[in-house]
Amino acid sequence: MQAWAIANQKGGVGKTTTTLCLARGLALAGNRVLLIDLDPHASLTRAFGVPASPPPAGTHDLFSIDGASLASLARTTDIEGLKLVAAQPALATLERRGATQPGLGLALGRALHAARSMYDYALLDCPPTLGLLMVNALAAADRLVVPTQTDPLALHGLADMLRTAEMVERSRRRPMPRYVLPTLFDRRTRTGVHSLELLHDRYEDRVWPGAVPMDTRLRDAHALTTAVMPTGRGADAYRRALKWLLAQDGAAQQQAA
């Protein structure tokens, strides 16, 4: 199983939309895919229609003393091959517990390791803040995918995210490839075009050569959880982005050889 952390320390960059589009693309290609919502705001969970009350079983239970299994928490979706572990507001309390409960920083990694034969991919939708939940995801991930809006403020957030990933990579002592997906791109604006150029200049082959355009058909996250994918430029862009991300595995293997 490969675990992909979808993360950015800046909010509003299309993180949940990116997670959904990549996950459904992997599932529709015949893979067994697990979505794990790590964000206390639970946008991914709400997109699948899981109610907030009563709180569902989900990600928070991975961090309990007994440590629930992913197999017991995963729920089916309308997309064949795709399962979801829901988020709960109680995730926000984990930061306080982390100071007194040893081992919380590796709880997600242990759960993923135990479920490694059950899924081909696990996509981790991270909160937009650096804390215990994001560190768990980065410690467990085989790769990091950073969606970033093409504007100057988002570029600052991207730099912070990549610095955080580098620190976690050194701490865990194994590589974590990092890839950048430009999102919410508006080619009609000079700022958007210039920001996209800066992305490629600074990060070169880490950046997907394309960009996901602004597309109102992708604003309704619930529509992305149904069996029929919305059509349009945005959906087409995510299909190309996924193809590029998968191709990076082959490139990395060739370099290692």
Coordinates of C-alpha atoms in Angstrom, one line a residue:
M1 CA 0.0 0.0 0.0
Q2 CA 1.1 3.5 -0.8
A3 CA 0.1 6.3 1.5
W4 CA -0.2 9.8 0.0
A5 CA -0.5 12.8 2.3
I6 CA -2.4 15.7 0.7
A7 CA -1.4 18.7 2.7
N8 CA -0.8 22.4 2.8
Q9 CA -0.4 24.7 5.8
K10 CA -2.5 27.3 4.0
G11 CA -6.2 26.8 3.7
G12 CA -8.4 27.4 0.6
V13 CA -6.0 25.8 -1.9
G14 CA -8.3 23.0 -3.1
K15 CA -6.9 20.4 -0.8
T16 CA -10.2 18.4 -0.2
T17 CA -11.1 18.6 -3.9
T18 CA -7.7 17.4 -4.9
T19 CA -7.9 14.5 -2.4
L20 CA -11.3 13.5 -3.8
C21 CA -10.3 13.7 -7.5
L22 CA -7.1 11.8 -7.0
A23 CA -8.8 9.1 -4.9
R24 CA -11.7 8.5 -7.3
G25 CA -9.3 8.4 -10.2
L26 CA -7.2 5.7 -8.5
A27 CA -10.4 3.7 -7.6
L28 CA -11.9 3.9 -11.1
A29 CA -8.6 2.5 -12.4
G30 CA -9.3 -0.7 -10.3
N31 CA -7.4 0.1 -7.2
R32 CA -8.5 -0.4 -3.6
V33 CA -8.4 3.1 -2.1
L34 CA -8.9 4.3 1.4
L35 CA -9.6 7.9 2.2
I36 CA -8.7 9.1 5.7
D37 CA -10.1 12.5 6.8
L38 CA -7.7 14.0 9.4
D39 CA -9.2 17.5 9.4
P40 CA -11.4 18.3 12.5
H41 CA -13.5 20.5 10.1
A42 CA -14.4 17.3 8.3
S43 CA -15.1 18.8 4.9
L44 CA -14.2 15.5 3.2
T45 CA -16.5 13.6 5.5
R46 CA -19.4 16.0 5.0
A47 CA -18.9 15.7 1.2
F48 CA -19.8 12.0 1.5
G49 CA -23.0 12.9 3.5
V50 CA -21.8 11.6 6.8
P51 CA -23.7 13.5 9.5
A52 CA -21.9 15.4 12.3
S53 CA -24.3 14.3 15.0
P54 CA -24.1 11.8 16.5
P55 CA -20.4 11.8 15.9
P56 CA -19.5 8.9 13.6
A57 CA -16.8 6.3 14.3
G58 CA -13.7 7.5 12.5
T59 CA -10.2 8.8 12.6
H60 CA -10.3 9.9 16.2
D61 CA -10.7 6.3 17.3
L62 CA -7.2 5.5 15.8
F63 CA -5.8 7.6 18.6
S64 CA -7.6 5.9 21.4
I65 CA -5.8 3.9 24.0
D66 CA -7.0 0.7 22.4
G67 CA -6.3 2.0 18.9
A68 CA -9.2 1.0 16.6
S69 CA -8.3 -0.6 13.3
L70 CA -8.8 1.0 9.9
A71 CA -10.8 -2.1 8.8
S72 CA -13.3 -1.5 11.6
L73 CA -13.7 2.2 10.8
A74 CA -13.7 2.2 7.0
R75 CA -17.2 2.8 5.4
T76 CA -18.2 2.1 1.8
T77 CA -19.0 4.9 -0.6
D78 CA -20.9 5.1 -3.9
I79 CA -17.6 4.8 -5.8
E80 CA -16.6 1.2 -6.3
G81 CA -13.2 0.4 -4.6
L82 CA -13.3 3.6 -2.5
K83 CA -13.7 3.6 1.3
L84 CA -13.7 6.4 3.8
V85 CA -12.6 6.8 7.4
A86 CA -14.6 9.8 8.7
A87 CA -13.4 12.7 10.8
Q88 CA -14.9 13.9 14.0
P89 CA -14.7 17.3 15.8
A90 CA -13.0 15.5 18.7
L91 CA -9.8 15.4 16.5
A92 CA -9.2 19.0 17.7
T93 CA -8.6 17.7 21.2
L94 CA -5.6 15.6 20.2
E95 CA -3.1 18.4 20.5
R96 CA -3.7 18.5 24.3
R97 CA -3.5 14.8 24.7
G98 CA -0.3 14.6 22.7
A99 CA 1.7 16.1 25.6
T100 CA 0.6 13.4 28.1
Q101 CA -0.1 10.3 26.0
P102 CA 3.1 8.8 24.5
G103 CA 3.0 7.3 21.0
L104 CA 0.3 9.5 19.5
G105 CA 2.7 10.8 16.9
L106 CA 2.9 7.3 15.3
A107 CA -0.7 6.1 15.8
L108 CA -1.6 6.6 12.1
G109 CA 1.5 4.9 10.8
R110 CA 0.8 1.8 13.0
A111 CA -2.8 1.7 11.7
L112 CA -1.7 1.9 8.1
H113 CA 0.9 -0.7 8.6
A114 CA -1.6 -3.1 10.0
A115 CA -3.9 -2.5 7.0
R116 CA -1.2 -2.6 4.3
S117 CA -2.5 -5.8 2.6
M118 CA -6.1 -4.5 2.4
Y119 CA -5.6 -1.4 0.2
D120 CA -3.5 -0.3 -2.7
Y121 CA -3.6 3.4 -1.8
A122 CA -4.4 5.4 1.3
L123 CA -5.0 9.2 0.8
L124 CA -4.7 11.3 3.9
D125 CA -6.6 14.6 3.8
C126 CA -4.7 16.7 6.3
P127 CA -5.8 19.8 8.3
P128 CA -4.3 23.2 7.2
T129 CA -2.3 23.5 10.4
L130 CA 1.0 22.1 11.5
G131 CA 0.2 19.9 14.5
L132 CA -0.1 16.4 15.7
L133 CA -2.5 15.3 12.9
M134 CA -0.3 16.6 10.1
V135 CA 2.9 15.3 11.7
N136 CA 1.2 11.8 11.9
A137 CA 0.4 12.0 8.2
L138 CA 3.8 13.1 7.1
A139 CA 5.5 10.5 9.3
A140 CA 3.4 7.7 7.7
A141 CA 3.3 9.0 4.1
D142 CA 5.2 7.5 1.2
R143 CA 4.8 10.8 -0.7
L144 CA 3.5 14.3 -0.1
V145 CA 1.2 16.0 -2.6
V146 CA 0.9 19.8 -2.0
P147 CA -2.0 21.5 -3.8
T148 CA -1.3 25.2 -4.1
Q149 CA -3.3 28.1 -5.4
T150 CA -1.4 30.1 -8.0
D151 CA -1.1 33.4 -6.2
P152 CA 1.8 35.1 -4.2
L153 CA 0.3 34.3 -0.7
A154 CA -0.1 30.7 -1.6
L155 CA 3.5 30.5 -2.7
H156 CA 4.6 31.5 0.9
G157 CA 2.4 28.8 2.3
L158 CA 4.0 26.3 -0.1
A159 CA 7.5 27.2 1.1
D160 CA 6.4 26.6 4.7
M161 CA 4.9 23.3 3.9
L162 CA 7.9 22.0 2.1
R163 CA 10.2 23.1 4.9
T164 CA 8.0 21.2 7.3
A165 CA 8.2 18.1 5.1
E166 CA 11.9 18.3 4.9
M167 CA 12.2 18.4 8.7
V168 CA 9.9 15.4 9.1
E169 CA 11.8 13.5 6.4
R170 CA 15.1 14.0 8.3
S171 CA 13.4 12.9 11.6
R172 CA 11.9 9.7 10.2
R173 CA 15.1 8.9 8.2
R174 CA 13.5 7.7 5.0
P175 CA 12.7 9.6 1.8
M176 CA 9.4 11.3 1.3
P177 CA 9.1 12.5 -2.4
R178 CA 7.2 15.8 -2.6
Y179 CA 5.1 17.0 -5.5
V180 CA 3.3 20.2 -6.1
L181 CA -0.1 20.6 -7.9
P182 CA -1.0 24.1 -9.0
T183 CA -4.7 24.6 -8.4
L184 CA -7.4 27.3 -8.9
F185 CA -5.4 28.7 -11.8
D186 CA -6.9 31.7 -13.7
R187 CA -4.9 32.3 -16.9
R188 CA -6.8 35.6 -17.4
T189 CA -4.9 37.3 -14.6
R190 CA -1.3 38.4 -14.7
T191 CA -0.8 37.4 -11.1
G192 CA -1.9 33.8 -11.8
V193 CA 0.3 33.4 -14.8
H194 CA 3.3 35.0 -13.0
S195 CA 2.8 32.8 -9.9
L196 CA 2.7 29.7 -12.1
E197 CA 5.9 30.7 -13.7
L198 CA 7.5 31.2 -10.3
L199 CA 6.4 27.8 -9.2
H200 CA 8.2 26.2 -12.0
D201 CA 11.3 28.3 -11.6
R202 CA 11.6 27.5 -7.9
Y203 CA 10.6 23.9 -7.7
E204 CA 11.2 22.7 -11.3
D205 CA 10.5 18.9 -11.7
R206 CA 8.6 18.7 -8.4
V207 CA 5.8 20.7 -10.0
W208 CA 3.2 19.1 -12.3
P209 CA 3.6 20.8 -15.7
G210 CA -0.1 21.6 -15.9
A211 CA -2.5 23.5 -13.7
V212 CA -6.0 22.8 -12.5
P213 CA -8.1 25.7 -13.7
M214 CA -10.8 27.4 -11.7
D215 CA -14.0 25.4 -12.5
T216 CA -17.3 26.0 -10.9
R217 CA -18.2 22.3 -11.5
L218 CA -15.7 21.3 -8.9
R219 CA -17.0 23.6 -6.2
D220 CA -19.6 21.1 -5.1
A221 CA -17.5 18.5 -3.3
H222 CA -20.5 16.2 -2.8
A223 CA -20.8 15.9 -6.6
L224 CA -17.3 14.3 -6.5
T225 CA -18.5 11.5 -4.2
T226 CA -21.1 10.1 -6.6
A227 CA -20.5 7.3 -9.1
V228 CA -20.6 9.8 -12.1
M229 CA -17.7 12.3 -12.2
P230 CA -18.5 15.9 -13.2
T231 CA -17.1 16.7 -16.6
G232 CA -15.2 19.8 -17.5
R233 CA -11.7 21.4 -17.6
G234 CA -11.1 20.8 -13.9
A235 CA -11.9 17.1 -14.0
D236 CA -9.8 16.6 -17.1
A237 CA -6.9 18.4 -15.4
Y238 CA -7.0 16.2 -12.3
R239 CA -7.0 13.1 -14.5
R240 CA -3.8 14.4 -16.2
A241 CA -2.3 15.3 -12.8
L242 CA -2.9 11.8 -11.5
K243 CA -1.3 10.2 -14.5
W244 CA 1.8 12.4 -14.0
L245 CA 2.0 11.5 -10.3
L246 CA 1.8 7.8 -11.0
A247 CA 4.5 8.3 -13.7
Q248 CA 6.9 9.7 -11.0
D249 CA 7.0 6.2 -9.4
G250 CA 8.6 4.8 -12.5
A251 CA 11.0 7.7 -12.8
A252 CA 12.1 7.3 -9.1
Q253 CA 12.7 3.6 -9.7
Q254 CA 14.9 4.3 -12.7
Q255 CA 17.0 6.8 -10.8
A256 CA 17.4 4.3 -7.9
A257 CA 18.6 1.6 -10.4

